[in-house]
Structures are given as C-alpha cells and as structure tokens.
C-alpha cells in the first residue's frame, strides 16, 4: 500500500460547510474536511474507482473517478542545502546538496539535473545529469565541473532539480522545481584584469582567455601572441578568445594581450609544454663506493625554472634518497650528463632498488631500476699508464688505478706507425688502489714505433669497458737485417774489360729490422784468393765496378747498427757472350705484361726478368724481378708503363754458376697508331700506272707493331671546270708489313693524290699526300682527233653522192619554180576607206637579236661577262634575244639610269638629230612627227628608239659617226628604251 | 681647487652617462627580443606605462631649465638609486622567465653595475661641488613586487628599461648643461 495524494477541484462555491468522503475499492471510505486534497491508500496495480461525495447541509453529490497508474505522477523533492564552491585556479565548480525529503519511505532511483549559467546573460552553458539513489532522507551529493572559461571572467550560477527515474514506481515520472540559483561572482570592475594568470598547460590543449574591463574601460581586441583570434562576449565587460591546440611556448611563455580603450598594457602569460618523459634509468658504480644513476630526459618539456622537472631518486630497500643536485640544478647545462643522481654504497648491501620520480606542473613519471652492485661495475680508465720498450720484440706496460678493483679483464690496443691496429687481451688480478701492475707485451717487430692504450672491465660480471687510457708510445730496438738483398747487374763490355753496374733493391722495413746505414760490396775472381770491397752509402742503390774479362763473384750486404744482412751473390762470366733467339712478340695490358717462358735446362735458383722502364732514354731505368724456381710465368706491372712504348723484356735463368739469357720478348702495354707519316715516292710508269715506294718508319715512332699499310689515291678535282665531278677515293690494303712498294694500275689521265698510311693494332697513322699528274701520249691524242674526223668526212662524201644522184628530187622539194606575176594598171584598185595615196604597208619590225655593246675605252670587250636575256614578243610568239655586254660585272637588278616610259623625256639631241647623218627612209627621224593617234603607237610607246620601229636600230646601234666619248652615256637610255618596248608588248 | 676637480668629475660622469645611454638602448632592444609578441613586435606603444615607485624622467622644459645644480644632480641621484633596485628585480624576473637568454642577463647585470657606478659618480660630483646628497629610501620597490604575475614582470622590466633609457637621455643633457655652466 502506498500513500498517494489526490487533489480535485471543488466545483462551485456554496458558502456552506462541505465535507467530503472518498471511497475506493475495495470498499473503504475516508472522510475529509473541506480540503481539496486527501491521502488515500491505494493498491499499486490495477485501476481504482474513487467516489468522492461532497456533503453539506443542503445535501450531497458524488463524483466517480477511475484512476490507473498512468494517471499518477511521482514528483521527487527539490534538492536542499545546495552549495557551490569555486576553485579559481583549476576553474572548477564544486556543488554539494541534499536529496530532499521524500514522501517515499523506501530507496528509489533519481536523477539530478544540474545547469551552469553565465549569470549576466542567463545563458545555460552546461547541463549535466547526475544519477543517484535516494535512499536516505539527508543524503549529501557532490558534483564538480571544470569550466573552459576561467571562473573570474564572468559570474557563474548553478541550479539543480530532481527527476524521478524509478521504473518500479510504475507511474509518470515528474521533475521537481529548480533549486535557488547559486552564483559565483566574476571579477569586479575595480580594474581591468585578464584570466587565467601564469597558467601551465600541455601542448595541444584548448584554452580560453578572457579580459574583464574595469570601470571606464572598453575591450577592443584580444591577441594570442601575434595572432588575432575572434572574441566571444561573456558579458558587458568581459570578452574571451579560445586558442585550440596550443603549440609549445617560448621559455618566457606566450603573451596574451588585451587591447583596451583607453589604452593600457594588460595581458597574461601562458606556459605550454609537456609532462616529464624521463626514461631508461640505469645505475652503475665506478668505484664500488658510489652508485650513479642516470637516465634519458626523453622529450624536452619546454618548461624552465619554476615549471621545470624536479627529480627524486629513492632507494626503496634502505628508504634513503639519492643526491640529485645536478639534475635539479636550474643552471646546469642541458646535456645528457645533467640527468644523473649519486647514491653512496651502503656497507653490506649488495642489492639496490631505485625509484626515480620526475615531476613538473603537467605531470609525473616514475621509473624503477634494480641492481646488484658487483654486476654493474664500470671501471675508470687507468689513471697511470707507462710503457717501457725493453727489447726488439717485446715491451712492458705498467698500469695503476686510483681505486681498488676486483679481477679485471683488459684489452690493449697496439697501433704501429703504419696505423695498423691490433687488440690483445689480458687479465689483471685484484687491484689495490694506486698499485702498479705490470703487463708484458711480446710478438712485436724490431725497430717499430708502437702506441699503446688500454681499457678494462670487470672480469666476473662484464658490464662495460672503461674508456681508453691515454696513448703511450715507444719504439722497439733494432736487429740485424734478416734477408739478403735482391741484386742484379748490367754489364757493358769494352775492349779493356767489363763495366758492371751492380744494382740492388732496398730492403723493406720488415726485412731491414733497423735503419740501414750502408751497403758493403765485395768481389773476387772465381777460384782466386783475394777479395776487394767497396762501401756504398745508404742513399744509393747501385755501384759500378770496372773489371777485367775474368769470371767474378760479386756479393752485396746491407748493414744496420746491429749487423749485416746475409750476402747476396751474382756471377759475372767475363768471356761469356749472351745469345738468344729472335725476340718474340708479346701483347701487354695497360698495367703491364703477362709473361711466360719455357723452363731453362740448368735452372736451379729461379729466373730473373729484366726490362727497361724508359727504353727510349739513355739511362733506361732497368728493372728486374726474381721468379722462384720451377715457376715459368710472372706478371710484371708498373705505373711507369706507357702506351705506345716498345718494351724489351729479357728472361734470365739462374744456375749455380751463372745467370744466362733464356728468352727475349718485345711488346707494348697498349699499341697506338704510328706517330710519324710514311714518306712516299711515286713514279708514273704510264698514263695509267704508278709505282709507289716508301721508307721504314723509325721503330720509336711505330708505337705498336706495324700490321700493314693502306694506300689511298684519289684524282684531283679541278674546281674551275664546273662540269667535272669530284674524284672517288680508292684504297689498297697491304697486310704484309714488310712490303715497301706498290704499283697502282687502271688510272686515268689526271692528277692523282696518293697517301700511304701505316697501321697498327692501335690504329692508322698519319700520311703525307703526294700528287702525280698522268698525261696521255701525243699519238693517242692524235688518234683520238683523227678518227672521228675521218668518219665525218666519209659520211659527208656519201651524202654528197646521194644528193647528186637524186638532185631533181631535191630541187623539187627545196627549190620549186617561182611564178612570174604580171600586174596590169587597171587591176590596181583603191580600197574604200583607205588613203588615196597608195602606201607601203609597213608592219612593225621585230628584231630577232639586238646587240648593245657598251665599250669603255681601254677596256677589252672580251673580258666582260656576257649576259643573255630572252624576251617574248607576245602575239607572234617570236623570241627576241638580247645580249648585253657590260664591263661592270653581273648586275641582275641594276636600275637603269634613265627613267622608263617617260613621254616627256627629251633625249640627248646628239642622239636624236640623225637626219644629217642618215640616208633613206626614216619615218621616225623627228620626234615631233610621232603621232599619239597612230594606231600602232600608243602613249606609252611614244618612246624614242622603240625597238618596234623599223629603223629603231638607228638608235640601238651606235651611230658610226658618234663621238667615241659619248658611247657610254648613250648606252643607258638605249637600254631603258628597250626595256620599255618590252614592257609595252 | 674644487673647480677643476669638478670639471673633470663632470666630464667623467658625462662619459659614463653617454656610454650607459648606448648600453640601455641595446638593453631595451635585447629585452624586447626575449619577451615574445607583442614586445618583440615593432611599434609597441608604452601607453604611458608607469610603475609605482619608478622615477619618471619626463619634466617640463621650464621646470628642468630652472633647476639648480643641486636639484639637477639630486634628482638624478635619487632616480638612479631607485633604478639600481628595480634593475636587480628585473634581473631576477628575467632569470626566472628567460634563464637561457644569456646575452640579456649579461646586459642587465652590466647595466646594473654601471648604474651603480653612475650613482657613485653623481655622489662624488655633488660632494665635490659641496652639495648635499639627498637621502633615498632603503627599499623603494612597491609592495607585492615579488608576487607579480609573469605578465607584470615582463611589463615592469619593459618599464624599467624604457625609463632608464629616458633617464639617461635626461642625464646626458643635465651633465652637458653642467659642463657648460662649469666652464664659464
């Protein structure tokens, strides 16, 4: 059973006392006084019929209602004792309240709806539901909310109400009224301020900054750093900007400035960085007295000074803290060496557990490390290292440390003066502080400088090598040279004896075993007593001995401060003539020669290969190389080998008693084309055959083995004769290098150019061209003329005979009889429309050929160029040929001196007035007589000297009686008149 | 005997003031460089920035022109005595805000040291001229200086550097004036 509150409206007022009786099923009635509501006990499930009877002195009336669960609304109580507590630094509002007095006597679920408002604008900025169990009457609830906007920016209010959510109520859920507004006032108007102040936030945060204007001031803009962001209005005096995804700030923070009116420098600073990221904590001991823990700082926090990271290192077994002055020192350099703490070793404690805490305003990070003291020994490098070179092959090292160590394993690095490195290991027993340990180093080379350095690590539990000690240097002592010199000779025999140049190769340092101070040379005649000797300084590698034709044994030894090398001997046979076969040809490589030879019969001590590095020079720089016995091939290489140089290589066999020449070879490392031209002489055997002869090219100019010759010949071209074609180059390849002449046949009578070029595997050399003129014989020329002439004459005679025999036919065809016309007087009729005077109908005469000859005194006409112009006369299709002979060269676009077709042009009277000097019919003699009405002559053709005139040749041909000096002048207009007539046509 | 000594002292003080004037111009530039925008931006206006307790160099021409030697030197002495304290405060502020700005910190320390020297010179000058050295308060920094926000620290550093620049302009003029007067 539940107690419900039912309320109803009373209906019309009667002024009489009315009582009510409520009855519901099961039959149960309650009387209530004059109230409009009453409490009844109702069953929770099912519909209930409620009868309400109103009774007064006048009577009663009953109303019946059917109530179901849907008609019943549960209204929870209003939250009580609502209190809001602000935390301005964290921008947090904390709310506390009591659930309120419920009519229900049992627990029920409820939801509180909380709203935060900006008071000034009454704008709800946050709404949140808070689900709770209302199980006791005075239960206190708490809720907090972090504001995005600093709380000081504007007044904030909070209100709360309850909403029934209990499904067991099986009724309508209602909500309570809102609680009274709880307001947190913002900054007052005494002065302008900005919020938040000196905030430290993480990179990437979104943050709102506000400016609250004081009395008499107005906010204009807000600027984040140098960035103008859009402002939002929080109230009349307050504006805010929000910066999203804050970037890291500078060490001095990022400034946010509020521009006010009137101006005032108002702002705030925000520090944007990262929480600590320290990692990789490691601890070790260097002296078994202190433990050093170090770590990597990870990502830089970007925060300095009071916002920097603080470190604490705690040893958890002992509970003691380590000293982290350096890590926490703000002035220490920001290098990796900064991040370390020291913890003194606790006597008797071998295990240590360290906890590092790194903390800054944005967070904290913890790292653990556990160590066994003796497994993490990182020794110092030896504080003192001394090296003593006591012999030629061994030395002693002396080491000491400032602290004590247990067994150590060590390495020393030996570096020779050739920068060759060698690492050797050794062990040291327990080491007392400052005690000197001695280490012997052997297997060294004599007379060699070595630098030594060493490093050590714990032998029992290897952890880390110490750093290398400083290097110490010493030089081992010398020994006598261990190897005999490599000796060879060069013999020059004269009529008085033999000059022997004894040569040797300096010993390499590994064989010299010291500094060579001199060379001792001794020689004696074979099988005779009595030895001669000489000393050569160390700076030379040869000495010359003048000997007679006896057989000699020559010995050479190298001497250093300790002793001399084994003797190296060669034998000189005084009367022995070295003979060998013809040198064989070998091919080389750019780097040298690959040699092989047949084994010698007496060879017991190997072979000697000998060659000259500079064969073209007087001192050929003789080189030699010894080849071990039973080896009949070798490769000789040298940077001194040059392409195109012929090298002669001799192989000597070495026997017990002598060295004998075994084989000679010649070759090129790389063949080139001959560098000298082949000099050729030519001899014409006939007009069609030429024999060429040439000389050898000097061997030093071969630059390779001559493989043959190529003979080039080509007829020379006469460029002045345009009709002649250029000659075709012919070539004859001679593959026999010994050939020195060649006969070229089938030539024509012309001038030929012959070139002979030698070629090698490296290419073809240059040639020297030689020209030879081939002329036909006079008899041939005579026959060439006479035979065609005879044939022509013979044909002419035959034609003559033929024509004579057929002369009547010829006459009929070519010379028919001409009829004799007879004209009677009456037959002469005058055609109407014609002039009464019979006239001779003269058709315009068109010249076939006009010659204009311009002659300059002193200039031969034959020298002039001849230019021929062809002009079509139009209607009759006949062609006029004009030949102009001028001495002024070819001038195809030469402008005439006299204008063309000028009717007003008055020609030189000397040229016009020709009547006195001419005879016969001359109708155009007077210019004035020319008529423009003439049907034959239009205006344009009224040109003096028109070639259409029958007697125009009078003008065109120079008048015989004209003065010689005027001829040049007259030529110009004659030419122009010609052109005009041509144009007319 | 005191007259030649005073001329020398004025010249030396003048030279020091000229040196400091150059020094503080550089200090102001360097200071701006490390404070971030808007300080590092061009054209930042001081908007009549004033700091409680920080002497102001601005004076009307008539008032300045009519000052006696004693008043002239006395005001300089008092001003720089205050600036010594403010400079120390600014150095501390910048050590916290810009610990890595070594050139700025070095300049602040150098300026502080030279201002102290200038104060000594001014005192010596006044003594040499037989003038009374004015008394200065021991602690001239306003209350709450140490609890200033970072923005306030930056602003007061700006005010101190700027004020010092203005004061050195004035001092150079004062000493030029004095030099002329003493030569006559």
mmCIF file of N, CA and C in Angstrom, chain B residues 20-94:
data_model
loop_
_atom_site.group_PDB
_atom_site.id
_atom_site.type_symbol
_atom_site.label_atom_id
_atom_site.label_comp_id
_atom_site.label_asym_id
_atom_site.label_seq_id
_atom_site.Cartn_x
_atom_site.Cartn_y
_atom_site.Cartn_z
ATOM 1 N N UNK B 20 76.360 54.643 -20.976
ATOM 2 C CA UNK B 20 75.174 53.944 -20.478
ATOM 3 C C UNK B 20 73.974 54.158 -21.392
ATOM 4 N N UNK B 21 73.931 55.322 -21.988
ATOM 5 C CA UNK B 21 72.824 55.605 -22.909
ATOM 6 C C UNK B 21 72.837 54.591 -24.075
ATOM 7 N N UNK B 22 74.033 54.366 -24.609
ATOM 8 C CA UNK B 22 74.177 53.366 -25.679
ATOM 9 C C UNK B 22 73.820 51.980 -25.154
ATOM 10 N N UNK B 23 74.303 51.744 -23.958
ATOM 11 C CA UNK B 23 74.100 50.459 -23.290
ATOM 12 C C UNK B 23 72.619 50.137 -23.120
ATOM 13 N N UNK B 24 71.893 51.122 -22.670
ATOM 14 C CA UNK B 24 70.467 50.880 -22.365
ATOM 15 C C UNK B 24 69.635 50.772 -23.640
ATOM 16 N N UNK B 25 70.068 51.466 -24.688
ATOM 17 C CA UNK B 25 69.347 51.313 -25.970
ATOM 18 C C UNK B 25 69.454 49.871 -26.432
ATOM 19 N N UNK B 26 70.643 49.321 -26.282
ATOM 20 C CA UNK B 26 70.857 47.918 -26.654
ATOM 21 C C UNK B 26 70.080 46.996 -25.709
ATOM 22 N N UNK B 27 70.062 47.373 -24.450
ATOM 23 C CA UNK B 27 69.345 46.571 -23.455
ATOM 24 C C UNK B 27 67.858 46.497 -23.802
ATOM 25 N N UNK B 28 67.298 47.632 -24.166
ATOM 26 C CA UNK B 28 65.867 47.685 -24.485
ATOM 27 C C UNK B 28 65.551 46.772 -25.682
ATOM 28 N N UNK B 29 66.413 46.850 -26.678
ATOM 29 C CA UNK B 29 66.206 46.007 -27.875
ATOM 30 C C UNK B 29 66.288 44.526 -27.508
ATOM 31 N N UNK B 30 67.326 44.198 -26.744
ATOM 32 C CA UNK B 30 67.514 42.793 -26.358
ATOM 33 C C UNK B 30 66.371 42.334 -25.460
ATOM 34 N N UNK B 31 65.948 43.216 -24.605
ATOM 35 C CA UNK B 31 64.855 42.863 -23.696
ATOM 36 C C UNK B 31 63.601 42.490 -24.485
ATOM 37 N N UNK B 32 63.272 43.325 -25.434
ATOM 38 C CA UNK B 32 62.076 43.067 -26.256
ATOM 39 C C UNK B 32 62.167 41.737 -26.976
ATOM 40 N N UNK B 33 63.380 41.454 -27.428
ATOM 41 C CA UNK B 33 63.571 40.244 -28.234
ATOM 42 C C UNK B 33 63.142 38.975 -27.487
ATOM 43 N N UNK B 34 63.339 38.985 -26.196
ATOM 44 C CA UNK B 34 63.102 37.747 -25.431
ATOM 45 C C UNK B 34 61.732 37.662 -24.761
ATOM 46 N N UNK B 35 60.905 38.719 -24.890
ATOM 47 C CA UNK B 35 59.643 38.668 -24.158
ATOM 48 C C UNK B 35 58.493 38.125 -24.990
ATOM 49 N N UNK B 36 58.738 37.891 -26.255
ATOM 50 C CA UNK B 36 57.657 37.381 -27.118
ATOM 51 C C UNK B 36 56.771 38.521 -27.582
ATOM 52 N N UNK B 37 55.841 38.153 -28.501
ATOM 53 C CA UNK B 37 54.905 39.151 -29.016
ATOM 54 C C UNK B 37 53.982 39.590 -27.869
ATOM 55 N N UNK B 38 53.588 40.817 -27.704
ATOM 56 C CA UNK B 38 53.784 41.958 -28.607
ATOM 57 C C UNK B 38 55.088 42.735 -28.348
ATOM 58 N N UNK B 39 55.863 42.311 -27.337
ATOM 59 C CA UNK B 39 57.091 43.067 -27.024
ATOM 60 C C UNK B 39 58.081 43.017 -28.181
ATOM 61 N N UNK B 40 58.175 41.852 -28.773
ATOM 62 C CA UNK B 40 59.152 41.701 -29.848
ATOM 63 C C UNK B 40 58.652 42.278 -31.168
ATOM 64 N N UNK B 41 57.387 42.698 -31.196
ATOM 65 C CA UNK B 41 56.854 43.298 -32.423
ATOM 66 C C UNK B 41 57.283 44.753 -32.505
ATOM 67 N N UNK B 42 57.305 45.216 -33.753
ATOM 68 C CA UNK B 42 57.641 46.627 -33.931
ATOM 69 C C UNK B 42 56.436 47.486 -33.546
ATOM 70 N N UNK B 43 56.725 48.662 -33.050
ATOM 71 C CA UNK B 43 55.664 49.645 -32.841
ATOM 72 C C UNK B 43 54.859 49.420 -31.580
ATOM 73 N N UNK B 44 55.422 48.688 -30.601
ATOM 74 C CA UNK B 44 54.708 48.535 -29.331
ATOM 75 C C UNK B 44 54.715 49.878 -28.603
ATOM 76 N N UNK B 45 53.530 50.333 -28.260
ATOM 77 C CA UNK B 45 53.430 51.627 -27.565
ATOM 78 C C UNK B 45 53.448 51.370 -26.068
ATOM 79 N N UNK B 46 54.105 52.262 -25.360
ATOM 80 C CA UNK B 46 54.165 52.056 -23.898
ATOM 81 C C UNK B 46 52.870 52.506 -23.225
ATOM 82 N N UNK B 47 51.988 53.216 -23.953
ATOM 83 C CA UNK B 47 50.700 53.661 -23.427
ATOM 84 C C UNK B 47 50.850 54.363 -22.079
ATOM 85 N N UNK B 48 51.894 55.196 -21.977
ATOM 86 C CA UNK B 48 52.111 55.944 -20.739
ATOM 87 C C UNK B 48 52.380 55.034 -19.561
ATOM 88 N N UNK B 49 53.083 53.948 -19.853
ATOM 89 C CA UNK B 49 53.362 52.941 -18.824
ATOM 90 C C UNK B 49 54.098 53.557 -17.630
ATOM 91 N N UNK B 50 53.552 53.331 -16.459
ATOM 92 C CA UNK B 50 54.199 53.831 -15.239
ATOM 93 C C UNK B 50 54.210 52.719 -14.208
ATOM 94 N N UNK B 51 55.276 52.725 -13.445
ATOM 95 C CA UNK B 51 55.426 51.688 -12.428
ATOM 96 C C UNK B 51 55.514 52.389 -11.081
ATOM 97 N N UNK B 52 54.765 51.924 -10.158
ATOM 98 C CA UNK B 52 54.776 52.549 -8.834
ATOM 99 C C UNK B 52 56.196 52.546 -8.272
ATOM 100 N N UNK B 53 56.632 53.724 -7.862
ATOM 101 C CA UNK B 53 57.958 53.830 -7.247
ATOM 102 C C UNK B 53 59.076 54.049 -8.246
ATOM 103 N N UNK B 54 58.778 53.948 -9.521
ATOM 104 C CA UNK B 54 59.831 54.120 -10.531
ATOM 105 C C UNK B 54 59.868 55.591 -10.943
ATOM 106 N N UNK B 55 60.998 56.273 -10.713
ATOM 107 C CA UNK B 55 61.061 57.705 -11.033
ATOM 108 C C UNK B 55 60.841 57.942 -12.527
ATOM 109 N N UNK B 56 60.137 59.030 -12.806
ATOM 110 C CA UNK B 56 59.821 59.365 -14.194
ATOM 111 C C UNK B 56 60.759 60.478 -14.656
ATOM 112 N N UNK B 57 61.318 60.312 -15.817
ATOM 113 C CA UNK B 57 62.294 61.292 -16.307
ATOM 114 C C UNK B 57 61.623 62.520 -16.901
ATOM 115 N N UNK B 58 60.371 62.333 -17.375
ATOM 116 C CA UNK B 58 59.704 63.433 -18.073
ATOM 117 C C UNK B 58 59.574 64.657 -17.160
ATOM 118 N N UNK B 59 59.866 65.808 -17.688
ATOM 119 C CA UNK B 59 59.747 67.065 -16.933
ATOM 120 C C UNK B 59 59.494 68.176 -17.940
ATOM 121 N N UNK B 60 58.789 69.201 -17.506
ATOM 122 C CA UNK B 60 58.560 70.329 -18.419
ATOM 123 C C UNK B 60 59.879 71.068 -18.628
ATOM 124 N N UNK B 61 60.014 71.656 -19.778
ATOM 125 C CA UNK B 61 61.277 72.311 -20.097
ATOM 126 C C UNK B 61 61.597 73.436 -19.105
ATOM 127 N N UNK B 62 60.585 74.229 -18.772
ATOM 128 C CA UNK B 62 60.826 75.374 -17.877
ATOM 129 C C UNK B 62 61.311 74.890 -16.518
ATOM 130 N N UNK B 63 60.586 73.887 -16.018
ATOM 131 C CA UNK B 63 60.968 73.358 -14.697
ATOM 132 C C UNK B 63 62.390 72.816 -14.740
ATOM 133 N N UNK B 64 62.681 72.084 -15.823
ATOM 134 C CA UNK B 64 64.021 71.474 -15.945
ATOM 135 C C UNK B 64 65.080 72.563 -16.093
ATOM 136 N N UNK B 65 64.753 73.584 -16.884
ATOM 137 C CA UNK B 65 65.735 74.638 -17.185
ATOM 138 C C UNK B 65 66.055 75.458 -15.936
ATOM 139 N N UNK B 66 65.050 75.602 -15.089
ATOM 140 C CA UNK B 66 65.231 76.452 -13.910
ATOM 141 C C UNK B 66 65.812 75.689 -12.722
ATOM 142 N N UNK B 67 66.076 74.418 -12.898
ATOM 143 C CA UNK B 67 66.593 73.631 -11.762
ATOM 144 C C UNK B 67 67.972 74.124 -11.365
ATOM 145 N N UNK B 68 68.222 74.097 -10.084
ATOM 146 C CA UNK B 68 69.580 74.408 -9.605
ATOM 147 C C UNK B 68 70.455 73.180 -9.823
ATOM 148 N N UNK B 69 71.743 73.380 -9.700
ATOM 149 C CA UNK B 69 72.673 72.246 -9.869
ATOM 150 C C UNK B 69 72.375 71.174 -8.837
ATOM 151 N N UNK B 70 72.088 71.628 -7.669
ATOM 152 C CA UNK B 70 71.817 70.673 -6.591
ATOM 153 C C UNK B 70 70.571 69.845 -6.896
ATOM 154 N N UNK B 71 69.532 70.573 -7.350
ATOM 155 C CA UNK B 71 68.295 69.864 -7.684
ATOM 156 C C UNK B 71 68.533 68.895 -8.863
ATOM 157 N N UNK B 72 69.266 69.393 -9.826
ATOM 158 C CA UNK B 72 69.528 68.618 -11.027
ATOM 159 C C UNK B 72 70.249 67.298 -10.681
ATOM 160 N N UNK B 73 71.346 67.454 -9.971
ATOM 161 C CA UNK B 73 72.126 66.254 -9.620
ATOM 162 C C UNK B 73 71.387 65.389 -8.619
ATOM 163 N N UNK B 74 70.666 66.083 -7.742
ATOM 164 C CA UNK B 74 69.920 65.364 -6.701
ATOM 165 C C UNK B 74 68.860 64.463 -7.307
ATOM 166 N N UNK B 75 68.142 64.971 -8.292
ATOM 167 C CA UNK B 75 67.090 64.152 -8.914
ATOM 168 C C UNK B 75 67.686 62.958 -9.643
ATOM 169 N N UNK B 76 68.809 63.222 -10.298
ATOM 170 C CA UNK B 76 69.500 62.115 -10.970
ATOM 171 C C UNK B 76 69.919 61.054 -9.964
ATOM 172 N N UNK B 77 70.483 61.524 -8.881
ATOM 173 C CA UNK B 77 70.968 60.600 -7.849
ATOM 174 C C UNK B 77 69.829 59.746 -7.312
ATOM 175 N N UNK B 78 68.699 60.422 -7.013
ATOM 176 C CA UNK B 78 67.554 59.677 -6.468
ATOM 177 C C UNK B 78 67.001 58.674 -7.494
ATOM 178 N N UNK B 79 66.921 59.159 -8.731
ATOM 179 C CA UNK B 79 66.356 58.281 -9.771
ATOM 180 C C UNK B 79 67.192 57.020 -9.935
ATOM 181 N N UNK B 80 68.486 57.188 -10.074
ATOM 182 C CA UNK B 80 69.332 56.008 -10.329
ATOM 183 C C UNK B 80 69.454 55.105 -9.111
ATOM 184 N N UNK B 81 69.343 55.730 -7.927
ATOM 185 C CA UNK B 81 69.329 54.902 -6.714
ATOM 186 C C UNK B 81 68.139 53.955 -6.758
ATOM 187 N N UNK B 82 66.999 54.485 -7.250
ATOM 188 C CA UNK B 82 65.808 53.625 -7.369
ATOM 189 C C UNK B 82 66.007 52.593 -8.477
ATOM 190 N N UNK B 83 66.599 53.032 -9.573
ATOM 191 C CA UNK B 83 66.771 52.117 -10.707
ATOM 192 C C UNK B 83 67.696 50.946 -10.369
ATOM 193 N N UNK B 84 68.637 51.197 -9.448
ATOM 194 C CA UNK B 84 69.514 50.080 -9.037
ATOM 195 C C UNK B 84 68.662 48.934 -8.502
ATOM 196 N N UNK B 85 67.674 49.302 -7.684
ATOM 197 C CA UNK B 85 66.835 48.254 -7.086
ATOM 198 C C UNK B 85 65.920 47.618 -8.126
ATOM 199 N N UNK B 86 65.360 48.479 -8.973
ATOM 200 C CA UNK B 86 64.454 47.937 -9.996
ATOM 201 C C UNK B 86 65.191 47.035 -10.995
ATOM 202 N N UNK B 87 66.433 47.440 -11.282
ATOM 203 C CA UNK B 87 67.212 46.618 -12.220
ATOM 204 C C UNK B 87 67.510 45.238 -11.643
ATOM 205 N N UNK B 88 67.756 45.232 -10.364
ATOM 206 C CA UNK B 88 68.020 43.939 -9.720
ATOM 207 C C UNK B 88 66.769 43.062 -9.795
ATOM 208 N N UNK B 89 65.622 43.718 -9.547
ATOM 209 C CA UNK B 89 64.347 42.998 -9.607
ATOM 210 C C UNK B 89 64.107 42.446 -11.023
ATOM 211 N N UNK B 90 64.393 43.296 -11.999
ATOM 212 C CA UNK B 90 64.179 42.868 -13.395
ATOM 213 C C UNK B 90 65.133 41.718 -13.739
ATOM 214 N N UNK B 91 66.366 41.806 -13.242
ATOM 215 C CA UNK B 91 67.335 40.725 -13.494
ATOM 216 C C UNK B 91 66.816 39.413 -12.912
ATOM 217 N N UNK B 92 66.264 39.492 -11.708
ATOM 218 C CA UNK B 92 65.701 38.272 -11.097
ATOM 219 C C UNK B 92 64.518 37.762 -11.925
ATOM 220 N N UNK B 93 63.672 38.698 -12.335
ATOM 221 C CA UNK B 93 62.499 38.305 -13.132
ATOM 222 C C UNK B 93 62.932 37.580 -14.399
ATOM 223 N N UNK B 94 63.909 38.150 -15.075
ATOM 224 C CA UNK B 94 64.329 37.581 -16.349
ATOM 225 C C UNK B 94 65.113 36.281 -16.161
#
